[in-house]
Tab-separated table of C-alpha atoms in Angstrom:
chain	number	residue	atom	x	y	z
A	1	UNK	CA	237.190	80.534	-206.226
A	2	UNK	CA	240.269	78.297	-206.647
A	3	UNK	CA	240.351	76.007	-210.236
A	4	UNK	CA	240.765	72.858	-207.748
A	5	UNK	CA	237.441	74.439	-205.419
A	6	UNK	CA	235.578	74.284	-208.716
A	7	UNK	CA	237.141	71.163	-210.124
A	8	UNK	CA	236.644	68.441	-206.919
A	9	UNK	CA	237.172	65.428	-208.428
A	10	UNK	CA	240.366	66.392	-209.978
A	11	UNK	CA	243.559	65.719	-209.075
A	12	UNK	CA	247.134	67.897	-208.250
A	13	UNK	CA	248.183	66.329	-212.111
A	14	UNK	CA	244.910	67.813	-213.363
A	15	UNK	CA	245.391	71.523	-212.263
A	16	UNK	CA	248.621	71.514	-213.090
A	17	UNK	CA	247.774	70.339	-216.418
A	18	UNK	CA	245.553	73.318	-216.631
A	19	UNK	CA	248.590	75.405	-215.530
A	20	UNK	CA	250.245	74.018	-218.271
A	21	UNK	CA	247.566	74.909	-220.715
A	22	UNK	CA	247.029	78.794	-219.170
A	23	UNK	CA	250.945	78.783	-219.982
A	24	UNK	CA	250.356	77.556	-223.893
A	25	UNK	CA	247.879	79.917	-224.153
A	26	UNK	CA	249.169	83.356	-222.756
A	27	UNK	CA	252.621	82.219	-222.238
A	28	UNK	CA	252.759	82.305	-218.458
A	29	UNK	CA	250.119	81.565	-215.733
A	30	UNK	CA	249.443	83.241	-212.128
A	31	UNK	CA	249.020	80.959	-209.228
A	32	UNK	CA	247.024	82.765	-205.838
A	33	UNK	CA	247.368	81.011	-202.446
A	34	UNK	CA	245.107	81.722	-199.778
A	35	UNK	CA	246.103	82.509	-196.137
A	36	UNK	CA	244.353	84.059	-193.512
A	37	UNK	CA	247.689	85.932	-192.462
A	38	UNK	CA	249.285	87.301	-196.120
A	39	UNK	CA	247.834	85.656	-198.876
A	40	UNK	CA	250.900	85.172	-201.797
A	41	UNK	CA	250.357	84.596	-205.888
A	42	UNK	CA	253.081	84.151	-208.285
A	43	UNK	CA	253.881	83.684	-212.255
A	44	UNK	CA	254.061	79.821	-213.686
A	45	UNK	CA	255.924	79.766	-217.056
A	46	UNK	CA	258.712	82.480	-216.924
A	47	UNK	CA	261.163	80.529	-216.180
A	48	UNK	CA	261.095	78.024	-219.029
A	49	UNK	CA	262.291	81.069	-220.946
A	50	UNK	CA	265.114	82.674	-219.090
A	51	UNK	CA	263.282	84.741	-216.859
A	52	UNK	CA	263.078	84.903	-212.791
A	53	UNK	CA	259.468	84.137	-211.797
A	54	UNK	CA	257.459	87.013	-209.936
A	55	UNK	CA	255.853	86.446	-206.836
A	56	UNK	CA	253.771	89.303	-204.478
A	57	UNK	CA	252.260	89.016	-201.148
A	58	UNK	CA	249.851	90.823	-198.959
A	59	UNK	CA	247.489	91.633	-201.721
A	60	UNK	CA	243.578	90.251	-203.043
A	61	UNK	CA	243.390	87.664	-205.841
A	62	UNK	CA	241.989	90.272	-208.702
A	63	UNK	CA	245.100	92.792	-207.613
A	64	UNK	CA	247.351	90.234	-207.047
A	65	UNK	CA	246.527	88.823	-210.293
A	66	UNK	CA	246.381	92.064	-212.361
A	67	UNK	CA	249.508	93.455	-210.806
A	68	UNK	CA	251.430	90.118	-211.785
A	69	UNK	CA	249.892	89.879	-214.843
A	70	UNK	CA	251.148	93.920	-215.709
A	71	UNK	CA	254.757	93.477	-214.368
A	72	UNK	CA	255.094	89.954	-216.459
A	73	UNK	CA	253.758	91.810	-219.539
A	74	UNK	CA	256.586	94.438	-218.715
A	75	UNK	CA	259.284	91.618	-218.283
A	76	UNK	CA	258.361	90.068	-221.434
A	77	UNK	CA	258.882	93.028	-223.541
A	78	UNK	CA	262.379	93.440	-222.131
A	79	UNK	CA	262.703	95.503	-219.020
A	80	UNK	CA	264.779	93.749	-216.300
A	81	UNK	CA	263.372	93.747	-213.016
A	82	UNK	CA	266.748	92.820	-211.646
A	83	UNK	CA	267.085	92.239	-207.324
A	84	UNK	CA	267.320	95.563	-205.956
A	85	UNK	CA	265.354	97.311	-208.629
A	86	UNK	CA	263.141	100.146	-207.475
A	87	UNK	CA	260.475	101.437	-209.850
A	88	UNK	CA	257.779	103.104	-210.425
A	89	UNK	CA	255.286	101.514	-212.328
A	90	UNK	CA	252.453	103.033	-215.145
A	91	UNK	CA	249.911	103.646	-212.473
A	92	UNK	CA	252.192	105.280	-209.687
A	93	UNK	CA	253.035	102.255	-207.333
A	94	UNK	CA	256.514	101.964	-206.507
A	95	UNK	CA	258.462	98.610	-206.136
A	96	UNK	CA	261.416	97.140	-205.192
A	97	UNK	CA	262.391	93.779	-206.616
A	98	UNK	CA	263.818	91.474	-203.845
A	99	UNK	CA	265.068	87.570	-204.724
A	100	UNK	CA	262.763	85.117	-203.084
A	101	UNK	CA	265.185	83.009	-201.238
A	102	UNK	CA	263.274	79.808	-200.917
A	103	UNK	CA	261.141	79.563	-203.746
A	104	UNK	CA	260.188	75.934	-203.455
A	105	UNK	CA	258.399	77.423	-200.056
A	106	UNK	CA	256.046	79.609	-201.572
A	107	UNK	CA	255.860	77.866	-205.722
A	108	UNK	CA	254.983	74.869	-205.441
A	109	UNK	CA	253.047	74.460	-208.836
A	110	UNK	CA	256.002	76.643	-210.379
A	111	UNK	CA	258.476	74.280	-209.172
A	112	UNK	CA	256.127	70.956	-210.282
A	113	UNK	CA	256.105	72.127	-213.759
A	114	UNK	CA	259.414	73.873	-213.965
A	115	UNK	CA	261.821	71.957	-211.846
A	116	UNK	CA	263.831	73.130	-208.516
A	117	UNK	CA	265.866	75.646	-210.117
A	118	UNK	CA	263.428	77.963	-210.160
A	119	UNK	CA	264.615	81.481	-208.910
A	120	UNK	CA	262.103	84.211	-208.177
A	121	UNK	CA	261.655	88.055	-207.448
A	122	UNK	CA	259.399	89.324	-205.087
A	123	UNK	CA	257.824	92.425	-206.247
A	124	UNK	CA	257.330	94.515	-203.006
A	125	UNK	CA	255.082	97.241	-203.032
A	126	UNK	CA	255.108	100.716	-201.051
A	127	UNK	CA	252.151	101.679	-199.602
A	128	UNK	CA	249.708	105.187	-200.160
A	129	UNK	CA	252.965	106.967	-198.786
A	130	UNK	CA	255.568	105.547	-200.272
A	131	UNK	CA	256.691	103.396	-197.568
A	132	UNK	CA	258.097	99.496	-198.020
A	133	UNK	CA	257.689	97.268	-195.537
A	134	UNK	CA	261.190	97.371	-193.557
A	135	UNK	CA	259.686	100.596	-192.669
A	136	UNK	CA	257.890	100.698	-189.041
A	137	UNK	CA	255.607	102.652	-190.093
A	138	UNK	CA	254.402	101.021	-193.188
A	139	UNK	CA	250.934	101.073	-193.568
A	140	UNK	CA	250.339	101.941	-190.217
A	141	UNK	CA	250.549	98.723	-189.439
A	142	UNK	CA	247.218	97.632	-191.389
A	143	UNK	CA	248.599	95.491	-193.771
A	144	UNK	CA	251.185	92.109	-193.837
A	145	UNK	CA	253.592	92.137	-196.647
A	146	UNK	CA	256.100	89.446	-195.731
A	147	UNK	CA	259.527	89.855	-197.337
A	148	UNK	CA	260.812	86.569	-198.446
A	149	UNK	CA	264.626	87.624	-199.272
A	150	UNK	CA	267.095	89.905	-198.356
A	151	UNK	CA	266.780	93.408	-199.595
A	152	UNK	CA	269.780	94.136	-202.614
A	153	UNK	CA	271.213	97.191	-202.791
A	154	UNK	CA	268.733	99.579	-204.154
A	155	UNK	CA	268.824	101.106	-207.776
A	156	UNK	CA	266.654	103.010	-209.876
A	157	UNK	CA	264.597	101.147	-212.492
């Protein structure tokens, strides 16, 4: 359940304050957004230090979550995850980093804390056969990954 679900009486300044702690604490924060079509989550705190924000879609909370949590780990320590990156991570999944066009769309507690400059990659995952979503045949057409930016040229991470 959502902090503001659990939290009633508070207000958009009070979860964003506990952003803001989250962020003082662990140095960045993930924010999951529920929707019935492709649910979204991103990273809060990144960009205070230099960094693009991350931001997936299509997956769970507790993936979402983990798998943002991971790649900012890996970001922190100093691997680029410039636009057009294509890796494989630790556990087998490959990405491709895209640059969120619109971030103030899809970040809205990223851009309350941060400010409107905020730029963002989109970490898009491949599904079980190593196929992105610009592929037709992604997924078999199970899942909704929306892309939210144009594809770079690809390079190996």
């Amino acid at each position: 359940m959502c902090w503001m679900c659990d939290h009633p009486e508070a207000t958009i300044e009070d979860a964003l304050d506990n952003v803001r702690t989250i962020i003082r604490k662990h140095g960045w924060a993930v924010k999951y957004v529920e929707n019935a079509r492709a649910p979204w989550a991103y990273t809060i705190g990144l960009h205070v230090i230099g960094l693009p924000e991350l931001l997936v879609t299509g997956l769970e909370p507790a993936l979402a979550g983990s798998f943002l949590n991971h790649v900012a780990g890996v970001v922190m320590c100093g691997t680029p995850f410039a636009a057009g990156t294509r890796t494989t991570l630790e556990d087998g999944l490959l990405v491709e980093t895209v640059e969120v066009e619109h971030p103030d769309a899809h970040m809205d507690f990223a851009i309350a804390i941060e400010g409107p400059q905020v730029t963002a990659r989109q970490l898009v995952w491949a599904d079980a056969h190593g196929r992105m979503p610009w592929d037709r045949r992604f997924d078999g057409g199970r899942s909704a990954q929306p892309v939210l930016g144009r594809r770079a040229t690809p390079r190996s991470g």
